[in-house]
mmCIF file of C-alpha atoms in Angstrom:
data_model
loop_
_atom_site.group_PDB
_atom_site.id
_atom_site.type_symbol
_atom_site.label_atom_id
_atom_site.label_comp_id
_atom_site.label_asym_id
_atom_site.label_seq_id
_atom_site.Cartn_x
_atom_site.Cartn_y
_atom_site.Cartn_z
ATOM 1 C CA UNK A 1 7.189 4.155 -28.366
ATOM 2 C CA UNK A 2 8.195 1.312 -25.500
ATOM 3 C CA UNK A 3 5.839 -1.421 -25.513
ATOM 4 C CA UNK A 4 5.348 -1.109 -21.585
ATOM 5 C CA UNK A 5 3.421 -4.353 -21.271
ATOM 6 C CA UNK A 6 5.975 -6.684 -23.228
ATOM 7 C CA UNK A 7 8.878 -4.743 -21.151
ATOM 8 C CA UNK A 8 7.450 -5.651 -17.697
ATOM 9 C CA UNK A 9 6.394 -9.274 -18.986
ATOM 10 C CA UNK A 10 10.560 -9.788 -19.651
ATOM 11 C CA UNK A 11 10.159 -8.924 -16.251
ATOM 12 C CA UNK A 12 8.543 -11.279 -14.592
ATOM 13 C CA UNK A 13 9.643 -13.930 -17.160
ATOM 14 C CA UNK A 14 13.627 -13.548 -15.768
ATOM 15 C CA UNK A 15 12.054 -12.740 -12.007
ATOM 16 C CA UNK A 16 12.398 -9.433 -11.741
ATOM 17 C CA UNK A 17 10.505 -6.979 -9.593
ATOM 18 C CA UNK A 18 10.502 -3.172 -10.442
ATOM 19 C CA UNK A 19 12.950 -2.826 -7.189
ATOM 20 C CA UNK A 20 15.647 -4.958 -7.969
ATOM 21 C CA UNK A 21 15.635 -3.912 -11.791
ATOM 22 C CA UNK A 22 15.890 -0.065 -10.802
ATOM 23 C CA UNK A 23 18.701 -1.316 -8.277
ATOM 24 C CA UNK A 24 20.326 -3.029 -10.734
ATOM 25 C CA UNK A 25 20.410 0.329 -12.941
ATOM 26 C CA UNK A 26 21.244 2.798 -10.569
ATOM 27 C CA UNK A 27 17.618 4.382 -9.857
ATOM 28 C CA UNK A 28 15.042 4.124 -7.329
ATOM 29 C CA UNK A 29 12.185 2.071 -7.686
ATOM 30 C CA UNK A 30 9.922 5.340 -7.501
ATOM 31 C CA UNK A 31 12.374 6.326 -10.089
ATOM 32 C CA UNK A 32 12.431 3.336 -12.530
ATOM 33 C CA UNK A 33 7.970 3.352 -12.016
ATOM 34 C CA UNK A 34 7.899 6.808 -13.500
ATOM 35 C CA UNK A 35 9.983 6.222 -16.164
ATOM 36 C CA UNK A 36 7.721 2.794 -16.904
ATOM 37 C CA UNK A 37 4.842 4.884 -16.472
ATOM 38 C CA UNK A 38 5.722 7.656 -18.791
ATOM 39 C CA UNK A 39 7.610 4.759 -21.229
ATOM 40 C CA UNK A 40 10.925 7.050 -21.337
ATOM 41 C CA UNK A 41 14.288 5.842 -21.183
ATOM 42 C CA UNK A 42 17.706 6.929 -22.143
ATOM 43 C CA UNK A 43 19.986 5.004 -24.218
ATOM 44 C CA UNK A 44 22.432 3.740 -21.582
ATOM 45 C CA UNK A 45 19.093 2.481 -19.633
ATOM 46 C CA UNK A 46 17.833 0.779 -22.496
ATOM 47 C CA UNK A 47 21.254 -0.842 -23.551
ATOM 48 C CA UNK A 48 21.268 -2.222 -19.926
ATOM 49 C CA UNK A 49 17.830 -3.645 -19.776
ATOM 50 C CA UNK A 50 18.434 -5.430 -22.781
ATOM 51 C CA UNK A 51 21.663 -7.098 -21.441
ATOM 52 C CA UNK A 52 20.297 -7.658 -17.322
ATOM 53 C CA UNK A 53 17.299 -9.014 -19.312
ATOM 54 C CA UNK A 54 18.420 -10.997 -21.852
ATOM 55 C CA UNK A 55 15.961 -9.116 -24.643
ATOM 56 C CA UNK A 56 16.367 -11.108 -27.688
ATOM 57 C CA UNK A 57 14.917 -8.405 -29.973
ATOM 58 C CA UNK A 58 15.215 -5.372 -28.190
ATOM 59 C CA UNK A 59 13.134 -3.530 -31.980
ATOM 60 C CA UNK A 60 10.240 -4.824 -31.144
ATOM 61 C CA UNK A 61 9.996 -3.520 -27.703
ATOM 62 C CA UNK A 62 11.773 -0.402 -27.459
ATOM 63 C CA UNK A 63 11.405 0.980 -30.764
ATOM 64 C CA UNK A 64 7.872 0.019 -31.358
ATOM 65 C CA UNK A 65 5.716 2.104 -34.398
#
C-alpha cells in the first residue's frame, strides 16, 4: 500500500506539481493522477520518484502495512 498523502506532500515539499513529475517520468499528467489515484506504480516508477524526489525512506511510503 502507497501512502498517497505522504507521496504528494514530498511533492510539494521539493515543488513539484503532478505535471512536471509525470513529465519528468515519461507519463501524462492524466496518466501519473490515475496511477496516484489508484496508488499503483511499477518498480522503475517508484525507483525514479525516490531519486527526482530525494525520498529518504522510500519503506515507509511505498511499502506501507
Amino acid at each position: 500500500m502507497i501512502l498517497i498523502n505522504e507521496l504528494k506532500g514530498k511533492m510539494r515539499a521539493k515543488g513539484y506539481t503532478q505535471e512536471r513529475l509525470a513529465r519528468e517520468l515519461g507519463m501524462s499528467p492524466k496518466t501519473l493522477g490515475n496511477k496516484l489515484n489508484k496508488g499503483i506504480f511499477g518498480s522503475n516508477e517508484i525507483d525514479k520518484m525516490i531519486k527526482i524526489l530525494d525520498i529518504k525512506n522510500p519503506i515507509e511510503i511505498f511499502f506501507y502495512e
